[in-house]
Tab-separated table of C-alpha atoms and ligand atoms in Angstrom:
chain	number	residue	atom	x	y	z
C	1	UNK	CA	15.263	-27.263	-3.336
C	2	UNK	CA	15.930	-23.695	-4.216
C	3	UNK	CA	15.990	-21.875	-0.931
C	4	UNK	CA	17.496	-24.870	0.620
C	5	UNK	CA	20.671	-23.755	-1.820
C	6	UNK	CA	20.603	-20.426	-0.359
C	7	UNK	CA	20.075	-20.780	3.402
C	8	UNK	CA	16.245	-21.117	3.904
C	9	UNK	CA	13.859	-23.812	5.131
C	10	UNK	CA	10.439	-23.758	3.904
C	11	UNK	CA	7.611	-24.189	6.276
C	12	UNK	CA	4.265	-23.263	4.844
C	13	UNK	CA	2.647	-21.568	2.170
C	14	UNK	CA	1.215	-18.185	3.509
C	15	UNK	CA	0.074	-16.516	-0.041
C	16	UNK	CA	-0.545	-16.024	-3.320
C	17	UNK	CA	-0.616	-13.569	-5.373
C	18	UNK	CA	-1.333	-12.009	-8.845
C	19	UNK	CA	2.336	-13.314	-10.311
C	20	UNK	CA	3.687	-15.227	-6.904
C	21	UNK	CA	3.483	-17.357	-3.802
C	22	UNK	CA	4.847	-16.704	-0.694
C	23	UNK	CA	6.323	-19.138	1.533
C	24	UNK	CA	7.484	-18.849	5.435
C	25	UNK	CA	10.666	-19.714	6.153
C	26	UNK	CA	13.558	-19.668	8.605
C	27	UNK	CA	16.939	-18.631	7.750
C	28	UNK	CA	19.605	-21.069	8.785
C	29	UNK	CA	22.071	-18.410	9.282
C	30	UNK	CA	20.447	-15.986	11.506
C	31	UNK	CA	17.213	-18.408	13.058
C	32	UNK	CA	14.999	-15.875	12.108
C	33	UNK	CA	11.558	-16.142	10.036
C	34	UNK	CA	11.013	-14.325	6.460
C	35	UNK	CA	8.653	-14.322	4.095
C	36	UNK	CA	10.034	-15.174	0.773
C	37	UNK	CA	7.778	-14.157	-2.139
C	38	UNK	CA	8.951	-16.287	-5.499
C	39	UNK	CA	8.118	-15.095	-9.052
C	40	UNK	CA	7.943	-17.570	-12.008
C	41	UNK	CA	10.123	-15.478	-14.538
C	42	UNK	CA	8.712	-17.867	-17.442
C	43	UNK	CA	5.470	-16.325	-18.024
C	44	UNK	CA	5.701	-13.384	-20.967
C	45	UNK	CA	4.172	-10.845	-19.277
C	46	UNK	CA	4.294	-6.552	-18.661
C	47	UNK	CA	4.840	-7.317	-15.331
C	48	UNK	CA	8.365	-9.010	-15.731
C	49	UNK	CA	9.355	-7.148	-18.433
C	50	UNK	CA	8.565	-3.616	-16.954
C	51	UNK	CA	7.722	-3.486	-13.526
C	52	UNK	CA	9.890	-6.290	-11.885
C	53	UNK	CA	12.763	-5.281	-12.862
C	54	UNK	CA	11.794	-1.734	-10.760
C	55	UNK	CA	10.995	-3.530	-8.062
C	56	UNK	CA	14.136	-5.498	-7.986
C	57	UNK	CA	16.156	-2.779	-8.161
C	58	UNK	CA	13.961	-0.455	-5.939
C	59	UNK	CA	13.190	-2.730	-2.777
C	60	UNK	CA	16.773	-3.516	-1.490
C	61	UNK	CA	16.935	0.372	-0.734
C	62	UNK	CA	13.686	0.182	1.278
C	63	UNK	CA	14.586	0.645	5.295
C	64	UNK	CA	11.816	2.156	7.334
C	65	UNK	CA	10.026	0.957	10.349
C	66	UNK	CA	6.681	1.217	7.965
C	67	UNK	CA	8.321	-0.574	5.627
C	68	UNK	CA	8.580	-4.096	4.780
C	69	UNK	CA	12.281	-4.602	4.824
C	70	UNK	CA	13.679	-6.638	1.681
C	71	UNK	CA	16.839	-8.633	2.928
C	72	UNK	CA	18.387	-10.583	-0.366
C	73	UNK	CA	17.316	-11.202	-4.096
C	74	UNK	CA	18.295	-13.851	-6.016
C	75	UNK	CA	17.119	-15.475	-9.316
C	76	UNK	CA	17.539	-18.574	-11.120
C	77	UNK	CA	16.362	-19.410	-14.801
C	78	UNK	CA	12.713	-19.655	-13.684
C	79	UNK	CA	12.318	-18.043	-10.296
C	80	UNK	CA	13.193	-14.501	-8.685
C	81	UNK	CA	13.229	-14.868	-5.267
C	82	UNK	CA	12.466	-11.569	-2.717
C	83	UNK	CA	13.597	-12.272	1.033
C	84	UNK	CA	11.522	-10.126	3.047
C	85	UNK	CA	10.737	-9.327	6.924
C	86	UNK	CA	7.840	-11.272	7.934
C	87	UNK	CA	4.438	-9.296	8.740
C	88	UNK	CA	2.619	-12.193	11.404
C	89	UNK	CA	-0.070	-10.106	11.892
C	90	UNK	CA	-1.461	-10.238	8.258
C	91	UNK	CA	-2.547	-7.502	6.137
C	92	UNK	CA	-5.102	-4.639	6.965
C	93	UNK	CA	-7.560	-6.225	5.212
C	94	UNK	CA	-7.868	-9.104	6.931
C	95	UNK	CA	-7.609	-7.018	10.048
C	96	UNK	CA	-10.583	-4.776	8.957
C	97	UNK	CA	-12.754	-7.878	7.942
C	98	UNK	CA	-12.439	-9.892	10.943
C	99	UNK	CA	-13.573	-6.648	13.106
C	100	UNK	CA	-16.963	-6.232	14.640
C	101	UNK	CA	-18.835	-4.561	11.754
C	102	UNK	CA	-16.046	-5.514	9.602
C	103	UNK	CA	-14.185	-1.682	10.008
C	104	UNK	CA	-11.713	-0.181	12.821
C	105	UNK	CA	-12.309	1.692	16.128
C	106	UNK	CA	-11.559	5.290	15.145
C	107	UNK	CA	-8.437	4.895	17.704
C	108	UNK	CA	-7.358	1.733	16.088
C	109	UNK	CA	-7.642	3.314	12.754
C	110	UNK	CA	-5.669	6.701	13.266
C	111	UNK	CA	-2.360	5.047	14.972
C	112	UNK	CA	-2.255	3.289	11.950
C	113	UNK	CA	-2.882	5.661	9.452
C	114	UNK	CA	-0.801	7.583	10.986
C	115	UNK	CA	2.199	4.980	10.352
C	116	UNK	CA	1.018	5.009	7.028
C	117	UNK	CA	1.132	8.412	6.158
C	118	UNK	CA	4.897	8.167	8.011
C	119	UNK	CA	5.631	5.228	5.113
C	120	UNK	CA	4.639	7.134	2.607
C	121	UNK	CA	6.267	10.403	3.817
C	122	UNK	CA	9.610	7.756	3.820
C	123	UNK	CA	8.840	6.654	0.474
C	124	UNK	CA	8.863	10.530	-0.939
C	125	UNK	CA	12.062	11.308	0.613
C	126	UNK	CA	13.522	8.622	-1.501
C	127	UNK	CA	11.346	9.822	-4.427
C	128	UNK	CA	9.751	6.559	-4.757
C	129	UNK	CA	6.243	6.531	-5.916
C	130	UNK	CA	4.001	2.741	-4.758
C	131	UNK	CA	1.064	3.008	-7.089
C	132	UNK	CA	-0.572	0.384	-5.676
C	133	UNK	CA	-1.524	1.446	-1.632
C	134	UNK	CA	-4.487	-1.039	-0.809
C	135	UNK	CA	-5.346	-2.409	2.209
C	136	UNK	CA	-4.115	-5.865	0.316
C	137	UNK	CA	-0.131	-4.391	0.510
C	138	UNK	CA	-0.509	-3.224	3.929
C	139	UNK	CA	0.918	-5.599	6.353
C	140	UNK	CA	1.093	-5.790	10.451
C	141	UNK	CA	3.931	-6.911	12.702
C	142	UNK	CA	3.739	-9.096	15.526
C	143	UNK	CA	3.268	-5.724	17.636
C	144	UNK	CA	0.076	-4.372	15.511
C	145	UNK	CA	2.751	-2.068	13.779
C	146	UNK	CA	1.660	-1.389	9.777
C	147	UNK	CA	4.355	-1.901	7.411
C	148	UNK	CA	3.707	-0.918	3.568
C	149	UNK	CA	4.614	-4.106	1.070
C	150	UNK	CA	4.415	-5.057	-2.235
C	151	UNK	CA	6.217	-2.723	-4.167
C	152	UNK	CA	5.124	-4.663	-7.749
C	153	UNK	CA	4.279	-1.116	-9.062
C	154	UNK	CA	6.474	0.838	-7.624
C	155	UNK	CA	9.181	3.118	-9.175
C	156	UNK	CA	12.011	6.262	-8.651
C	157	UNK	CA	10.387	9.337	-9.921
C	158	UNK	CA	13.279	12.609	-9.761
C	159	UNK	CA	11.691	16.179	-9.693
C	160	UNK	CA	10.709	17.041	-12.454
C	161	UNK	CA	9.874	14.128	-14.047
C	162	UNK	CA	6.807	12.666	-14.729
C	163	UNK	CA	4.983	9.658	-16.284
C	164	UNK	CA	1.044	8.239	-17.833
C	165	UNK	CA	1.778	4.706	-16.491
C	166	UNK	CA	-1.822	3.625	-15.550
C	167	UNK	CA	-1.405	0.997	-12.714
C	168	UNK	CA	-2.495	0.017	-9.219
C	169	UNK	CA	-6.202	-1.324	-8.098
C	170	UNK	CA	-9.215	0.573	-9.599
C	171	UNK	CA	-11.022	1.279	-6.336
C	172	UNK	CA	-8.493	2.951	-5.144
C	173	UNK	CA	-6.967	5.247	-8.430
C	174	UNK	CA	-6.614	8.497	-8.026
C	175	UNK	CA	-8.485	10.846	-10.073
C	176	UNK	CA	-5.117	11.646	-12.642
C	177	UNK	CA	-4.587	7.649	-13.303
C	178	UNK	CA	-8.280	7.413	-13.820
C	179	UNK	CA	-8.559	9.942	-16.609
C	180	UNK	CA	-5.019	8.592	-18.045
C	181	UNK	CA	-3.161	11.684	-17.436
C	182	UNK	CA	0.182	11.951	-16.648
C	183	UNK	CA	1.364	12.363	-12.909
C	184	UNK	CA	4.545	13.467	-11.583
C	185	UNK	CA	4.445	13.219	-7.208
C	186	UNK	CA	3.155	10.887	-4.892
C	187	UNK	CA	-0.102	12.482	-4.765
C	188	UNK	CA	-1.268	8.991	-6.228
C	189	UNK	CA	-0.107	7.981	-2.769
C	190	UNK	CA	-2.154	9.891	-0.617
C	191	UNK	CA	-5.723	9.488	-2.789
C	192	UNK	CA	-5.142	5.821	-2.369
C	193	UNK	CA	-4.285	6.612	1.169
C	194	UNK	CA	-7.615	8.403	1.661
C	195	UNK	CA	-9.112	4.868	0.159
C	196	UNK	CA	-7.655	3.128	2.706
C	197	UNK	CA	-8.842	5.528	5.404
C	198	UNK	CA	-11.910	5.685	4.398
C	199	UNK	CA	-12.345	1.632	3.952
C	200	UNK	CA	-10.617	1.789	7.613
C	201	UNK	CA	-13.636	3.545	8.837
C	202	UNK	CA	-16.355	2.420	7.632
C	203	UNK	CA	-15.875	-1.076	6.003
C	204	UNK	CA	-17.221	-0.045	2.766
C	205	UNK	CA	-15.832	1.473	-0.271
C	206	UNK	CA	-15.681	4.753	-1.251
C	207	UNK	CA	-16.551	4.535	-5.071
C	208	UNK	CA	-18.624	1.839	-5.633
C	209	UNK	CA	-17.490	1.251	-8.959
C	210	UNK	CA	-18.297	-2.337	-9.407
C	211	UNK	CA	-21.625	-1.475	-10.587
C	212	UNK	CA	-20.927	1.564	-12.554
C	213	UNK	CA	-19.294	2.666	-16.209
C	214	UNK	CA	-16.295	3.964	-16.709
C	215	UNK	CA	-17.325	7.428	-17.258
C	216	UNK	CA	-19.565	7.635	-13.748
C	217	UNK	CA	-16.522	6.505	-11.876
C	218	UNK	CA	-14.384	9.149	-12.980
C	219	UNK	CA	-17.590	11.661	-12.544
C	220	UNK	CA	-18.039	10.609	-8.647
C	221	UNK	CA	-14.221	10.487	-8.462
C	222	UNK	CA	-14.098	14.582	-10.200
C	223	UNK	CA	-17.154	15.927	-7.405
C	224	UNK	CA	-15.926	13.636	-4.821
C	225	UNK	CA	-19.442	12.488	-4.335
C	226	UNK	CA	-19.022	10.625	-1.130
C	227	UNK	CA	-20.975	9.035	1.216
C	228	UNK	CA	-20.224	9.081	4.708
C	229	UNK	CA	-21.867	7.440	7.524
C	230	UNK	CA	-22.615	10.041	10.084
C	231	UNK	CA	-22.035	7.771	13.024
C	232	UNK	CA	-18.886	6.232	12.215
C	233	UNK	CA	-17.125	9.229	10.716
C	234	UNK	CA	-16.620	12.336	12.778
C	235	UNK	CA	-16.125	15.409	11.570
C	236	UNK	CA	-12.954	16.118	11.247
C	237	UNK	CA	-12.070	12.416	9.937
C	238	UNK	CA	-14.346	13.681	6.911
C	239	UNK	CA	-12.728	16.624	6.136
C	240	UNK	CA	-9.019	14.645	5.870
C	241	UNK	CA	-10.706	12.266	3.652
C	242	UNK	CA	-12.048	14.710	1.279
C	243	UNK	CA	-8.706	16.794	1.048
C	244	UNK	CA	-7.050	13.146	0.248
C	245	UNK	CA	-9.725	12.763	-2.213
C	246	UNK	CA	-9.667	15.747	-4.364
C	247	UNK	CA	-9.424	15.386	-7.838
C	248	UNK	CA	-6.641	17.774	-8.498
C	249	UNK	CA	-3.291	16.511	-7.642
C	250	UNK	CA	-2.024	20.518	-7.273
C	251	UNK	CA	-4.909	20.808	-4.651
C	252	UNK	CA	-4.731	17.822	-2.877
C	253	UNK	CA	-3.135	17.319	1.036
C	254	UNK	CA	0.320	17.176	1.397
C	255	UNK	CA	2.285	14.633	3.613
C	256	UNK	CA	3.136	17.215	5.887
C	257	UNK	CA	-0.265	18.545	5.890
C	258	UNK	CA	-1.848	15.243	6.406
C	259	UNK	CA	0.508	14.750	9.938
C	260	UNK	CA	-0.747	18.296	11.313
C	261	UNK	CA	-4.272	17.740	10.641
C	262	UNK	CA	-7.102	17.821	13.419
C	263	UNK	CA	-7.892	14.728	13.204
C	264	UNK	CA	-4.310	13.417	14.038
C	265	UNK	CA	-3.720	15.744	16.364
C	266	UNK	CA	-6.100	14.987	19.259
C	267	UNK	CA	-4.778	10.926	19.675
C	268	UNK	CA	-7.231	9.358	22.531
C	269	UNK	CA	-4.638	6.459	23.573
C	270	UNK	CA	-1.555	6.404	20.832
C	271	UNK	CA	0.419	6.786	24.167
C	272	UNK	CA	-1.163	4.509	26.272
V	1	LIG	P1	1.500	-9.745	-5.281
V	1	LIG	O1	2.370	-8.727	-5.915
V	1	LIG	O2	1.428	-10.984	-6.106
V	1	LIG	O3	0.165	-9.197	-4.841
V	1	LIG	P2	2.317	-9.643	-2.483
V	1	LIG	O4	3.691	-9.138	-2.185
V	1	LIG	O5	1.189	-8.714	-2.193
V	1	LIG	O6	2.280	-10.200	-3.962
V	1	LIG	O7	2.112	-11.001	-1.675
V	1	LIG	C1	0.984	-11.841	-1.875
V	1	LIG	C2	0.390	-12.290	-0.526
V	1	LIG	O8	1.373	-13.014	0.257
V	1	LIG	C3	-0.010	-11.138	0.381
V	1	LIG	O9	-1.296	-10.656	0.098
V	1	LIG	C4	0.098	-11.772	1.776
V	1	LIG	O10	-1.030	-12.543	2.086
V	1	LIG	C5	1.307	-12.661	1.648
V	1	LIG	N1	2.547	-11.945	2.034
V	1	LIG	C6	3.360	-11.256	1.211
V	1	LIG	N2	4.399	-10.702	1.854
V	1	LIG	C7	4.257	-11.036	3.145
V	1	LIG	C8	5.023	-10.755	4.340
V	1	LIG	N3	6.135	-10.021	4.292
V	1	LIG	N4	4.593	-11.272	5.502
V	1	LIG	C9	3.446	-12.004	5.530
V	1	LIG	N5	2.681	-12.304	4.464
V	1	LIG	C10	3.073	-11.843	3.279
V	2	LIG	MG1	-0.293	-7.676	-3.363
């Protein structure tokens, strides 16, 4: 087959997704595992005329420890081919849903938001924006380690520049992609980081938008009208979510910010 051509062996299927399937497989060369995600190029879609050509071009730069590192690319006449690192410990939200009470221990959930937030801080020093941080993209290591994946949306946005493209996962949009303006920094990041902390936290969703229009999203979304379980959330947890959360980009938490915030600061067993 194909990856026999170019040094792999197959051994199981271990996803699919929205334009691929993944398969697990060893590398003859160096005896070590990768996940290989393979794209049929034949389809006529946005996605493989716009956006996977980005992340072609985008992931072989990729090297973080929070980062799912992207070894080769090839592509034939109907496949593209992505040789990643392989995450054995899933994706977060598997993680979350296979808890007790389907969310995190508040310990469990700050080291790895914390790696998060150190991905995404990565990510802006190389002035790449994800667009599509979901609980879905963010994978574990054999150690528990998170490692941020699926860079489908992703693209290089320079100072200064700035772009409308509306893309990503609904429940977890920012305010500025929901109301179709245009953006120009990764504070798309961090409000679907906030998602993620939130989901982390309580096993629910922030926005329950599945039952609502349109309009009442983006209302909720503009007043950050949030509900938060007083037992699960503390305090100072809230408050980080909420400055993730707020609707203007200009006014929103930093990167920086995020790392010196209370509820970071005070780690019960990080160092354990
Ligand atoms: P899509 O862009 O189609 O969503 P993803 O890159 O998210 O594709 O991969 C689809 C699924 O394949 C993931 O949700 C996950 O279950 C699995 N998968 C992808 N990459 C890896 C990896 N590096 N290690 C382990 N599983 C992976
Ligand atoms: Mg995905």
């Amino acid at each position: 087959g194909l990856l026999a051509q170019y040094g792999y062996n197959k051994q199981s299927d271990i996803g699919t997704g929205s334009y691929s399937r993944v398969w697990l497989a060893t590398s003859r060369n160096h005896k070590k595992l990768v996940a290989i995600k393979q794209i049929d190029r034949r389809p006529n879609s946005e996605y493989l005329k716009r956006f996977l050509p980005r992340e072609l071009d985008l992931v072989l730069h990729l090297n973080h420890q929070h980062v799912i590192r992207v070894y080769q690319t090839f592509r034939t006449t109907t496949y593209v081919c992505m040789v990643q690192e392989y995450a054995p410990g899933g994706d977060l939200l598997q993680k979350i849903l296979s808890s007790p009470h389907q969310r995190l221990h508040e310990g469990d959930a700050k080291f790895l938001f914390r790696q998060l937030i150190e991905g995404i801080r990565y990510l802006q020093s190389i002035h790449v924006l994800h667009r599509d941080i979901k609980c879905e993209n963010l994978f574990l290591d054999g150690y528990g380690n998170l490692k941020i994946g699926d860079f489908g949306f992703a693209r290089f946005l320079n100072d200064g520049e700035d772009t409308k493209t509306s893309c990503g996962s609904r429940p977890y949009a920012a305010f500025e992609i929901m109301t179709g303006q245009s953006y120009s920094s990764n504070a798309v990041d961090i409000y679907s980081a906030g998602v993620a902390l939130y989901i982390m936290l309580t096993g629910m969703m922030p926005f329950n938008d599945k039952k609502k229009d349109k309009h009442q999203a983006i209302h909720d979304r503009r007043y950050c009208n949030i509900y938060f379980p007083q037992t699960t959330v503390q305090k100072h947890a809230k408050e980080l979510i909420m400055a993730m959360l707020t609707s203007d980009p200009a006014k929103r938490i930093r990167t920086h910010e995020i790392i010196e915030h209370s509820w970071l600061k005070d780690m019960p067993y990080q160092f354990l």
